[in-house]
Amino acid sequence: MSDHAIDITGDICPFTFVKTKLLVERMRVGETATVRLKGLEPLKNVPRSLTEHGQAILSLEPENGEGPDGVHRLILRKMT
């Protein structure tokens, strides 16, 4: 279970990362968050951008066996 959660499945880039970054900024170092995202572009860009900003990706898996453009659940840990 994560400390925080956000659902960005209805958003498009660049808002997907902007909303995720705002969540991370409110978190304390060591806390975790679950991010629900959908689509190929967020699936590629959100994890990449988070790691570039020093955060740890703990897991990234599709929900309910959905394909690459379906809903995914990303779990991150705030590192900085």
mmCIF file of C-alpha atoms in Angstrom:
data_model
loop_
_atom_site.group_PDB
_atom_site.id
_atom_site.type_symbol
_atom_site.label_atom_id
_atom_site.label_comp_id
_atom_site.label_asym_id
_atom_site.label_seq_id
_atom_site.Cartn_x
_atom_site.Cartn_y
_atom_site.Cartn_z
ATOM 1 C CA MET A 1 0.000 0.000 0.000
ATOM 2 C CA SER A 2 1.332 3.419 -0.963
ATOM 3 C CA ASP A 3 1.370 6.577 1.125
ATOM 4 C CA HIS A 4 -0.152 8.578 -1.761
ATOM 5 C CA ALA A 5 -2.067 7.902 -4.977
ATOM 6 C CA ILE A 6 -2.995 9.777 -8.135
ATOM 7 C CA ASP A 7 -4.995 8.793 -11.204
ATOM 8 C CA ILE A 8 -3.814 10.502 -14.391
ATOM 9 C CA THR A 9 -5.531 8.128 -16.815
ATOM 10 C CA GLY A 10 -7.719 10.939 -18.134
ATOM 11 C CA ASP A 11 -4.839 13.362 -18.702
ATOM 12 C CA ILE A 12 -2.536 13.895 -21.664
ATOM 13 C CA CYS A 13 1.155 14.820 -21.792
ATOM 14 C CA PRO A 14 2.632 17.065 -20.509
ATOM 15 C CA PHE A 15 -0.043 17.247 -17.789
ATOM 16 C CA THR A 16 0.588 13.631 -16.814
ATOM 17 C CA PHE A 17 4.081 14.435 -15.557
ATOM 18 C CA VAL A 18 3.142 17.874 -14.214
ATOM 19 C CA LYS A 19 0.468 16.362 -11.951
ATOM 20 C CA THR A 20 2.811 13.576 -10.870
ATOM 21 C CA LYS A 21 5.602 16.064 -10.122
ATOM 22 C CA LEU A 22 3.236 18.175 -8.007
ATOM 23 C CA LEU A 23 2.337 15.068 -6.004
ATOM 24 C CA VAL A 24 6.017 14.192 -5.480
ATOM 25 C CA GLU A 25 6.737 17.735 -4.291
ATOM 26 C CA ARG A 26 4.133 17.290 -1.513
ATOM 27 C CA MET A 27 5.645 13.969 -0.403
ATOM 28 C CA ARG A 28 8.351 13.389 2.201
ATOM 29 C CA VAL A 29 11.569 11.568 1.315
ATOM 30 C CA GLY A 30 10.994 7.813 1.624
ATOM 31 C CA GLU A 31 7.246 7.939 1.018
ATOM 32 C CA THR A 32 5.704 6.007 -1.855
ATOM 33 C CA ALA A 33 3.005 6.842 -4.362
ATOM 34 C CA THR A 34 0.886 4.876 -6.783
ATOM 35 C CA VAL A 35 0.278 6.540 -10.138
ATOM 36 C CA ARG A 36 -2.367 5.161 -12.493
ATOM 37 C CA LEU A 37 -1.574 6.138 -16.070
ATOM 38 C CA LYS A 38 -2.846 5.236 -19.515
ATOM 39 C CA GLY A 39 -1.407 5.375 -22.994
ATOM 40 C CA LEU A 40 1.947 4.852 -24.626
ATOM 41 C CA GLU A 41 3.250 8.404 -24.211
ATOM 42 C CA PRO A 42 2.660 8.664 -20.423
ATOM 43 C CA LEU A 43 3.915 5.090 -20.014
ATOM 44 C CA LYS A 44 7.215 6.141 -21.582
ATOM 45 C CA ASN A 45 7.567 9.732 -20.342
ATOM 46 C CA VAL A 46 6.384 9.681 -16.717
ATOM 47 C CA PRO A 47 8.808 6.986 -15.449
ATOM 48 C CA ARG A 48 11.696 8.482 -17.450
ATOM 49 C CA SER A 49 11.033 11.977 -16.125
ATOM 50 C CA LEU A 50 10.710 10.748 -12.537
ATOM 51 C CA THR A 51 14.062 8.959 -12.669
ATOM 52 C CA GLU A 52 15.666 12.026 -14.281
ATOM 53 C CA HIS A 53 14.411 14.002 -11.262
ATOM 54 C CA GLY A 54 16.022 11.527 -8.853
ATOM 55 C CA GLN A 55 13.007 9.435 -7.840
ATOM 56 C CA ALA A 56 12.957 5.620 -7.697
ATOM 57 C CA ILE A 57 10.531 3.523 -9.753
ATOM 58 C CA LEU A 58 9.628 0.502 -7.630
ATOM 59 C CA SER A 59 7.309 -1.136 -10.156
ATOM 60 C CA LEU A 60 5.384 -0.505 -13.349
ATOM 61 C CA GLU A 61 2.790 -3.079 -14.343
ATOM 62 C CA PRO A 62 -0.373 -3.231 -16.438
ATOM 63 C CA GLU A 63 -3.698 -3.451 -14.650
ATOM 64 C CA ASN A 64 -5.903 -6.432 -15.412
ATOM 65 C CA GLY A 65 -3.544 -7.711 -18.120
ATOM 66 C CA GLU A 66 -4.135 -4.676 -20.336
ATOM 67 C CA GLY A 67 -1.837 -4.077 -23.309
ATOM 68 C CA PRO A 68 0.860 -1.402 -23.623
ATOM 69 C CA ASP A 69 -1.659 1.372 -24.353
ATOM 70 C CA GLY A 70 -3.932 0.362 -21.456
ATOM 71 C CA VAL A 71 -3.956 1.396 -17.799
ATOM 72 C CA HIS A 72 -0.724 0.825 -15.863
ATOM 73 C CA ARG A 73 0.100 1.167 -12.178
ATOM 74 C CA LEU A 74 3.421 2.814 -11.383
ATOM 75 C CA ILE A 75 4.781 2.786 -7.839
ATOM 76 C CA LEU A 76 7.517 5.275 -6.971
ATOM 77 C CA ARG A 77 9.543 6.240 -3.922
ATOM 78 C CA LYS A 78 10.572 9.823 -3.278
ATOM 79 C CA MET A 79 14.354 9.889 -2.958
ATOM 80 C CA THR A 80 15.191 13.600 -2.978
#
